[in-house]
C-alpha cells in the first residue's frame, strides 16, 4: 500500500515537473521544453490511475516483438561492469528477454565508464557501432543524432506510449523525434551518515543553510570530515558545485546557461562559486579526496570517514545493500542558500541513462523494438534494486524497494524544477571546458569571477 | 650487330630488374611505414586545419586550432608542454647521469657485475601499467608504503596525498618514470663502455691515470654517440609520456599533470575535437623532430 | 684485461662506497617487485594493518584464483604473447629485407631511404592514432589480433632497421660476390647467405621490439573493444577499476602479468643483456 502511494506520488511529481529538454539547437530548444511539459500534464490523469494496473497491461505489448521467428543476433555495449550497481538489473532484464525472445541472441559487453566514452565515440566515427548501445541523454546522444548515426524510435515508441511517459523521453528527443530509451532517472542526493551527525549533536540533516554550515563546523570540531569528494573525477565535484549554484542562483538561471540560452557571464553564478569555494577553503572537504577515485571515496564514506557525501541517487542500491551501513545513512536535499532566487524542490538530475539503436544496424527495426522492451526491464529491475527512480511507469510488486530510494522518490515527488547534470546537458566540448574550470575552482586556482570569465570566453 | 645489341639490353635489363628487386625488397617495410605512420600523419596535418568532430565533414578554419591551443584557459596545452619538458629535464640531468655512473662502475668489473646488471634492467621488462598500479599502492595516502614508512620514522609531517596534491603529483610521475628506465639507458651505455678496448684503458692506467680520469677522458668521449642516442630517446620519450600519467593521476589534480598525449586523447574522445587533436599530434611531431635535431647538433658541435 | 686490476687496485674505501651504492640501488629495484609478490598473497587487513612489508602470515592463494577468474588474466596473457610475437616476426622480416636493399645493393636513393625510415625513431605514435583508427575501422578491421599486430610492426620497424643495418654491414661483402659468382641472384643471396648470418641479430631486434610492444597501452586501449582480444595492459587497467577496495587480487593480477616475463628473464638474462648490448653497439 505504501509503495503504491509513493509510486503514484512520484509519477504525479514528475508530471508537474519541468524537465529540461535539450533536443534541437537554438530556437528549437525552447519549443522542445514546451512540448515536454504540456505532454506531461496531459498524461497525468492516465498515469495516476494506470500505475496500479500496469502489471497486467505489460504482457500485451510483449507479444509485438515476437512476430516472426527468424534468428537474429544483436550486439549491445553498456557500462554495467561487474562492479557497477546496475549490473544485476541488466542481467535480470537480459535473462527475461532471452526467455521471451528466443529468436534474438543478444551479445552484450560492458566497459568501464570513462573508457566507454572513448570507445563509443570512436565507434560512431567509424560506423562500427553495436546494434544497441548505452548513452547519456542530451548532448552526448545529440552529437550522434546530429551526425545521423542513431535510429529514430518514433514508430516503436507508439507501442509503448502507455508505459513510458513522453516527458521522460524529453532528454533524448531532438527536433521532436525520439532517439533514446530512458532507463532510470537519478538526482543528486545529499547522503548523510547519521551516526556521525549524532556525534556532532544533530539528529536530522539540517534544513537551512546556516544550520548546515553550523553542523559542518560542529563536525569539524569533533574531528570529523564533513564532505567526501573524489577530486580525480571532476563530475563528482560538479555534484556539489551544481547544487550550490542552483540553490543560490536558481534553477532557471543554471538551466539556461547549460542549454546555451544564457551566457556564463552571470554575477549570481560567480557569487555561488565563491560560496562553494568557501566550503573548500574552510576545509570541509577531505584533502585526501583530491587524489582518490569515486569508488574509493564512496568506500570511505561507507566506512564512516565522512559525514556527508553528495552524489547521484544510484548509490542508494549499494548503501542499502550494506547491512551495517544502511542503518546509518539517510538521504536529503541540499538546503537553499538564497531564498530569493531558489527554493526547495529545485534539483539536479533527470533521466540520463539511455539505450539507443544504431542507424547502421542491419536489423535496426527489430533492434529498436528489442531495445525498448529491454529498457523497460532494466528500468524495472534497476528500480527494484534501488539504482534509481524509474523512467518507465513502475509495475508489479515494488514493495521491496529500499528505504533510501523511497525517500528519493518523495523528494522527486515534491520537486519544482530539475536541471540535468551539467556534463550531460552540454555538448562534449563545452562540457569538458566546463569540467576543466570546475576543476580549477576546486583547486582554488581561480575564483568565481575567473570561473565565469573563463567559461564565457571559452564556450562559444 | 651482335655486339652492339648485346651491350644495350645488358645495361638496361639488369638495371630495370635491379630496380624492381630493390622495390620488392623495400615493399613490406614501405607499406607498413607509409600506411601506418606517414600517411596518417599527413592526414593529421590536413585535419589540424579543420574544425572536425570525427563524424560530420570538417570545415577549414586555418590556424585557429593552433591559436586556441595556446590561448585557451581550459585546454592547458602550456601546462602539458611544461610538464613534459620538465620530465625531459629530469630524464637528461638526473636519470642519464645516474645511468652513466652505474654503467661506468659496472664496466670496472666489480664482483656481481652480472647480478647488478640483471637487477637494474628488471623494471624495464615490467609493463608500465603494472608499474603504475604498483606505485599507486606505494603512494596511497592511507595505506601506502610511503606514508606508512614516514610514520614509522616519525616524519609524519612529510606525509602527502602524493598523486593528489599539486605540489607532489608531477614528482610522483617523474620518480617512477626515471626509476623504470635507468636500467635501459644503463645497459645501452654499459654496452659502449664494454666496447672500449681494454688496451686503451690499460695504456692510460700505465700513464698514471686514475679510474675516474680514464672514464672522463677515454671512455666518455668514445661512447658519446651512445650518450647522444640516449639523450634523444629520453627527450622524445618524455614528450610522448602517456601510460603512467593515465594511471597515476589521470592528468589531475586540477589538470596540473596533463601531458600532450593525455590532452590529445581528451580532445579526440572526450571533446569530439578531432581537428584540435590533430593539431596536438602535429605539435608533438614538430617538437620531437626539433629536439632530435638540436640534440644531434649539440653533440656534433662538441666533437669539433 | 686482468692486468690493469693487478697494476692499480681501487682504494678499499671507494670500493665499499661503490658497493653500497650498487646494493642500495639493487634494493630499490627489487623491493617494489617483492612488495607486489607479497601483497598479492595478503588480505586487506594485513596490507592495511601492521604487516605491510613482511611476508604474508596467511598465504591467500585464492587471490590468484580471483584474478584468473574475474580478471581473465590467462587469456590476456596469451593475447599479449601472440600479438607481441607476431609483430616482432613481421617487423624482423620487413626490416631484414629493407636493410638488405639499403646496405647491400648499390643504388642512388639508398641513404635517402635509410634516413626516411629513421624518421620513425622520433615520431610519436600517438600522432597517427586517429587516422589509423578511422582507416582500420572503415576496413572493418577492428577487434582482431591483426588490428594491433600491423601497427606494432610498423612502430618497431625503424628500430629494427637501425639494428639490422649494424649487423649487416659487418657481413663481408666478399660473400655477396662469391654468391653472385655461384649464380645466386639478389634473392638467393639474401635468403641463403644473409638471412642465416643474421641469426644473432634476431634476438637483439626481438628484445627491442618486445620492449615496445609488450607495454603498449594507448593503441590497445582504443583499438580493441571486445574482451576476447584485450592485451595485458588493458586487462590490468580494467581489472583494477573493478576491485578498487580489494588489493589482494589486483596484486595477484600484477604478478600474473609479470611473473612469466621475469622467469624467462632470470634464466636468459645473460643472453638478453648480450643481445641488448649488441643492439646498442651496432645501432
GROMACS .gro file of C-alpha atoms in nm, chain C residues 7-260:
model
  254
  771UNK     CA    1   9.854  -0.292  -1.154
  772UNK     CA    2   9.618  -0.045  -0.989
  773UNK     CA    3   9.363  -0.162  -0.738
  774UNK     CA    4   9.091   0.086  -0.642
  775UNK     CA    5   9.110   0.215  -0.289
  776UNK     CA    6   8.912   0.000  -0.045
  777UNK     CA    7   8.705   0.298   0.071
  778UNK     CA    8   8.596   0.373  -0.284
  779UNK     CA    9   8.519   0.010  -0.337
  780UNK     CA   10   8.299  -0.005  -0.030
  781UNK     CA   11   8.117   0.311  -0.131
  782UNK     CA   12   8.057   0.176  -0.478
  783UNK     CA   13   7.919  -0.146  -0.337
  784UNK     CA   14   7.691   0.043  -0.104
  785UNK     CA   15   7.558   0.241  -0.397
  786UNK     CA   16   7.507  -0.068  -0.611
  787UNK     CA   17   7.340  -0.262  -0.334
  788UNK     CA   18   7.111   0.024  -0.238
  789UNK     CA   19   7.003   0.072  -0.598
  790UNK     CA   20   6.954  -0.303  -0.640
  791UNK     CA   21   6.737  -0.296  -0.331
  792UNK     CA   22   6.532  -0.007  -0.469
  793UNK     CA   23   6.480  -0.206  -0.787
  794UNK     CA   24   6.390  -0.531  -0.620
  795UNK     CA   25   6.177  -0.400  -0.340
  796UNK     CA   26   5.869  -0.298  -0.540
  797UNK     CA   27   5.872  -0.642  -0.701
  798UNK     CA   28   5.896  -0.809  -0.363
  799UNK     CA   29   5.620  -0.581  -0.236
  800UNK     CA   30   5.399  -0.680  -0.527
  801UNK     CA   31   5.457  -1.051  -0.471
  802UNK     CA   32   5.375  -1.032  -0.102
  803UNK     CA   33   5.070  -0.813  -0.118
  804UNK     CA   34   4.932  -1.043  -0.385
  805UNK     CA   35   4.906  -1.307  -0.115
  806UNK     CA   36   4.767  -1.098   0.167
  807UNK     CA   37   4.427  -0.993   0.281
  808UNK     CA   38   4.330  -0.627   0.309
  809UNK     CA   39   4.370  -0.649   0.686
  810UNK     CA   40   4.734  -0.742   0.652
  811UNK     CA   41   4.807  -0.494   0.374
  812UNK     CA   42   4.643  -0.205   0.556
  813UNK     CA   43   4.736  -0.314   0.905
  814UNK     CA   44   5.056  -0.397   1.079
  815UNK     CA   45   5.204  -0.640   0.831
  816UNK     CA   46   5.268  -0.411   0.539
  817UNK     CA   47   5.608  -0.520   0.425
  818UNK     CA   48   5.655  -0.857   0.591
  819UNK     CA   49   5.584  -1.194   0.437
  820UNK     CA   50   5.216  -1.282   0.444
  821UNK     CA   51   5.104  -1.454   0.762
  822UNK     CA   52   4.829  -1.631   0.579
  823UNK     CA   53   4.911  -1.719   0.220
  824UNK     CA   54   4.597  -1.632   0.031
  825UNK     CA   55   4.632  -1.819  -0.297
  826UNK     CA   56   4.264  -1.750  -0.350
  827UNK     CA   57   4.365  -1.403  -0.465
  828UNK     CA   58   4.518  -1.565  -0.770
  829UNK     CA   59   4.206  -1.765  -0.834
  830UNK     CA   60   4.006  -1.442  -0.816
  831UNK     CA   61   4.240  -1.266  -1.056
  832UNK     CA   62   4.232  -1.555  -1.302
  833UNK     CA   63   3.858  -1.595  -1.286
  834UNK     CA   64   3.717  -1.243  -1.279
  835UNK     CA   65   4.021  -1.084  -1.432
  836UNK     CA   66   4.068  -1.326  -1.721
  837UNK     CA   67   4.442  -1.281  -1.687
  838UNK     CA   68   4.525  -1.608  -1.861
  839UNK     CA   69   4.357  -1.504  -2.182
  840UNK     CA   70   4.507  -1.157  -2.175
  841UNK     CA   71   4.849  -1.302  -2.127
  842UNK     CA   72   4.803  -1.530  -2.424
  843UNK     CA   73   4.681  -1.236  -2.635
  844UNK     CA   74   4.981  -1.026  -2.538
  845UNK     CA   75   5.221  -1.304  -2.626
  846UNK     CA   76   5.053  -1.369  -2.959
  847UNK     CA   77   5.040  -1.004  -3.061
  848UNK     CA   78   5.396  -0.935  -2.950
  849UNK     CA   79   5.547  -1.241  -3.118
  850UNK     CA   80   5.364  -1.184  -3.445
  851UNK     CA   81   5.458  -0.815  -3.451
  852UNK     CA   82   5.820  -0.896  -3.387
  853UNK     CA   83   5.823  -1.159  -3.661
  854UNK     CA   84   5.673  -0.926  -3.920
  855UNK     CA   85   5.895  -0.640  -3.814
  856UNK     CA   86   6.209  -0.853  -3.839
  857UNK     CA   87   6.126  -0.987  -4.182
  858UNK     CA   88   6.035  -0.649  -4.326
  859UNK     CA   89   6.341  -0.491  -4.165
  860UNK     CA   90   6.583  -0.753  -4.296
  861UNK     CA   91   6.455  -0.716  -4.649
  862UNK     CA   92   6.461  -0.339  -4.638
  863UNK     CA   93   6.804  -0.329  -4.481
  864UNK     CA   94   6.935  -0.563  -4.747
  865UNK     CA   95   6.813  -0.330  -5.017
  866UNK     CA   96   6.959  -0.030  -4.839
  867UNK     CA   97   7.300  -0.161  -4.740
  868UNK     CA   98   7.396  -0.430  -4.987
  869UNK     CA   99   7.255  -0.318  -5.318
  870UNK     CA  100   7.421  -0.011  -5.463
  871UNK     CA  101   7.172   0.248  -5.583
  872UNK     CA  102   7.125   0.618  -5.567
  873UNK     CA  103   6.841   0.652  -5.317
  874UNK     CA  104   6.981   0.413  -5.058
  875UNK     CA  105   7.095   0.663  -4.799
  876UNK     CA  106   6.788   0.876  -4.850
  877UNK     CA  107   6.564   0.574  -4.795
  878UNK     CA  108   6.754   0.491  -4.481
  879UNK     CA  109   6.711   0.843  -4.348
  880UNK     CA  110   6.342   0.822  -4.432
  881UNK     CA  111   6.299   0.512  -4.220
  882UNK     CA  112   6.498   0.665  -3.937
  883UNK     CA  113   6.233   0.937  -3.906
  884UNK     CA  114   6.024   0.672  -3.737
  885UNK     CA  115   6.258   0.672  -3.437
  886UNK     CA  116   6.132   1.008  -3.322
  887UNK     CA  117   5.772   1.007  -3.445
  888UNK     CA  118   5.536   0.981  -3.150
  889UNK     CA  119   5.295   0.700  -3.229
  890UNK     CA  120   5.005   0.889  -3.080
  891UNK     CA  121   5.026   1.123  -3.377
  892UNK     CA  122   4.880   0.865  -3.609
  893UNK     CA  123   4.617   0.713  -3.385
  894UNK     CA  124   4.311   0.891  -3.523
  895UNK     CA  125   4.364   0.839  -3.895
  896UNK     CA  126   4.477   0.482  -3.839
  897UNK     CA  127   4.171   0.415  -3.633
  898UNK     CA  128   3.939   0.560  -3.895
  899UNK     CA  129   4.106   0.359  -4.173
  900UNK     CA  130   4.113   0.032  -3.980
  901UNK     CA  131   3.751   0.063  -3.888
  902UNK     CA  132   3.644   0.151  -4.242
  903UNK     CA  133   3.811  -0.172  -4.346
  904UNK     CA  134   3.619  -0.347  -4.065
  905UNK     CA  135   3.945  -0.440  -3.919
  906UNK     CA  136   3.891  -0.365  -3.553
  907UNK     CA  137   3.893  -0.630  -3.284
  908UNK     CA  138   4.127  -0.871  -3.450
  909UNK     CA  139   4.473  -0.963  -3.342
  910UNK     CA  140   4.599  -0.808  -3.664
  911UNK     CA  141   4.448  -0.476  -3.559
  912UNK     CA  142   4.735  -0.444  -3.316
  913UNK     CA  143   4.994  -0.657  -3.492
  914UNK     CA  144   5.016  -0.439  -3.802
  915UNK     CA  145   5.061  -0.104  -3.623
  916UNK     CA  146   5.303  -0.257  -3.376
  917UNK     CA  147   5.515  -0.397  -3.659
  918UNK     CA  148   5.519  -0.054  -3.815
  919UNK     CA  149   5.623   0.119  -3.494
  920UNK     CA  150   5.909  -0.118  -3.427
  921UNK     CA  151   6.027  -0.110  -3.787
  922UNK     CA  152   6.263   0.187  -3.761
  923UNK     CA  153   6.447   0.045  -3.465
  924UNK     CA  154   6.467  -0.295  -3.632
  925UNK     CA  155   6.615  -0.147  -3.946
  926UNK     CA  156   6.864   0.051  -3.742
  927UNK     CA  157   6.985  -0.258  -3.560
  928UNK     CA  158   6.975  -0.474  -3.871
  929UNK     CA  159   7.197  -0.225  -4.051
  930UNK     CA  160   7.451  -0.252  -3.772
  931UNK     CA  161   7.467  -0.627  -3.811
  932UNK     CA  162   7.453  -0.635  -4.188
  933UNK     CA  163   7.741  -0.402  -4.260
  934UNK     CA  164   7.963  -0.638  -4.065
  935UNK     CA  165   7.898  -0.923  -4.305
  936UNK     CA  166   8.187  -0.920  -4.554
  937UNK     CA  167   8.084  -0.803  -4.899
  938UNK     CA  168   8.304  -1.077  -5.048
  939UNK     CA  169   8.033  -1.322  -4.956
  940UNK     CA  170   7.789  -1.150  -5.189
  941UNK     CA  171   8.042  -1.156  -5.467
  942UNK     CA  172   8.108  -1.524  -5.411
  943UNK     CA  173   7.737  -1.599  -5.412
  944UNK     CA  174   7.692  -1.398  -5.730
  945UNK     CA  175   7.966  -1.599  -5.898
  946UNK     CA  176   7.795  -1.919  -5.783
  947UNK     CA  177   7.491  -1.800  -5.972
  948UNK     CA  178   7.278  -1.667  -5.688
  949UNK     CA  179   7.054  -1.372  -5.771
  950UNK     CA  180   6.972  -1.099  -5.522
  951UNK     CA  181   6.701  -1.308  -5.363
  952UNK     CA  182   6.917  -1.619  -5.350
  953UNK     CA  183   7.195  -1.423  -5.184
  954UNK     CA  184   6.952  -1.274  -4.937
  955UNK     CA  185   6.788  -1.597  -4.830
  956UNK     CA  186   7.088  -1.831  -4.850
  957UNK     CA  187   7.370  -1.610  -4.732
  958UNK     CA  188   7.244  -1.304  -4.547
  959UNK     CA  189   6.947  -1.437  -4.352
  960UNK     CA  190   7.137  -1.729  -4.193
  961UNK     CA  191   7.419  -1.493  -4.098
  962UNK     CA  192   7.177  -1.253  -3.935
  963UNK     CA  193   7.067  -1.505  -3.677
  964UNK     CA  194   7.248  -1.327  -3.394
  965UNK     CA  195   7.059  -1.011  -3.485
  966UNK     CA  196   6.723  -1.177  -3.432
  967UNK     CA  197   6.740  -1.186  -3.055
  968UNK     CA  198   6.862  -0.828  -3.044
  969UNK     CA  199   6.584  -0.695  -3.263
  970UNK     CA  200   6.342  -0.917  -3.079
  971UNK     CA  201   6.429  -0.765  -2.742
  972UNK     CA  202   6.396  -0.406  -2.856
  973UNK     CA  203   6.068  -0.482  -3.031
  974UNK     CA  204   5.943  -0.673  -2.729
  975UNK     CA  205   6.001  -0.373  -2.505
  976UNK     CA  206   5.795  -0.158  -2.739
  977UNK     CA  207   5.503  -0.396  -2.798
  978UNK     CA  208   5.464  -0.565  -2.463
  979UNK     CA  209   5.395  -0.245  -2.273
  980UNK     CA  210   5.193  -0.065  -2.537
  981UNK     CA  211   4.877   0.073  -2.385
  982UNK     CA  212   4.725   0.352  -2.591
  983UNK     CA  213   4.657   0.165  -2.915
  984UNK     CA  214   4.548  -0.147  -2.736
  985UNK     CA  215   4.309   0.057  -2.528
  986UNK     CA  216   4.147   0.227  -2.824
  987UNK     CA  217   4.154  -0.036  -3.096
  988UNK     CA  218   4.027  -0.337  -2.906
  989UNK     CA  219   3.679  -0.317  -2.767
  990UNK     CA  220   3.591  -0.680  -2.702
  991UNK     CA  221   3.740  -0.857  -2.406
  992UNK     CA  222   3.844  -1.157  -2.616
  993UNK     CA  223   4.133  -0.970  -2.777
  994UNK     CA  224   4.245  -0.748  -2.489
  995UNK     CA  225   4.613  -0.744  -2.409
  996UNK     CA  226   4.760  -0.745  -2.061
  997UNK     CA  227   4.797  -0.370  -2.002
  998UNK     CA  228   4.434  -0.305  -2.092
  999UNK     CA  229   4.321  -0.607  -1.894
 1000UNK     CA  230   4.503  -0.488  -1.585
 1001UNK     CA  231   4.361  -0.140  -1.615
 1002UNK     CA  232   4.011  -0.286  -1.648
 1003UNK     CA  233   4.059  -0.519  -1.354
 1004UNK     CA  234   4.189  -0.254  -1.120
 1005UNK     CA  235   3.884  -0.044  -1.193
 1006UNK     CA  236   3.670  -0.324  -1.061
 1007UNK     CA  237   3.846  -0.404  -0.736
 1008UNK     CA  238   3.949  -0.071  -0.601
 1009UNK     CA  239   3.896  -0.180  -0.246
 1010UNK     CA  240   4.044  -0.528  -0.261
 1011UNK     CA  241   4.417  -0.506  -0.309
 1012UNK     CA  242   4.499  -0.876  -0.299
 1013UNK     CA  243   4.350  -0.980  -0.634
 1014UNK     CA  244   4.499  -0.672  -0.801
 1015UNK     CA  245   4.837  -0.773  -0.670
 1016UNK     CA  246   4.777  -1.125  -0.794
 1017UNK     CA  247   4.689  -0.997  -1.140
 1018UNK     CA  248   5.001  -0.783  -1.148
 1019UNK     CA  249   5.207  -1.086  -1.052
 1020UNK     CA  250   5.045  -1.300  -1.321
 1021UNK     CA  251   5.121  -1.029  -1.574
 1022UNK     CA  252   5.481  -1.000  -1.466
 1023UNK     CA  253   5.592  -1.338  -1.340
 1024UNK     CA  254   5.639  -1.527  -1.670
   0.00000   0.00000   0.00000
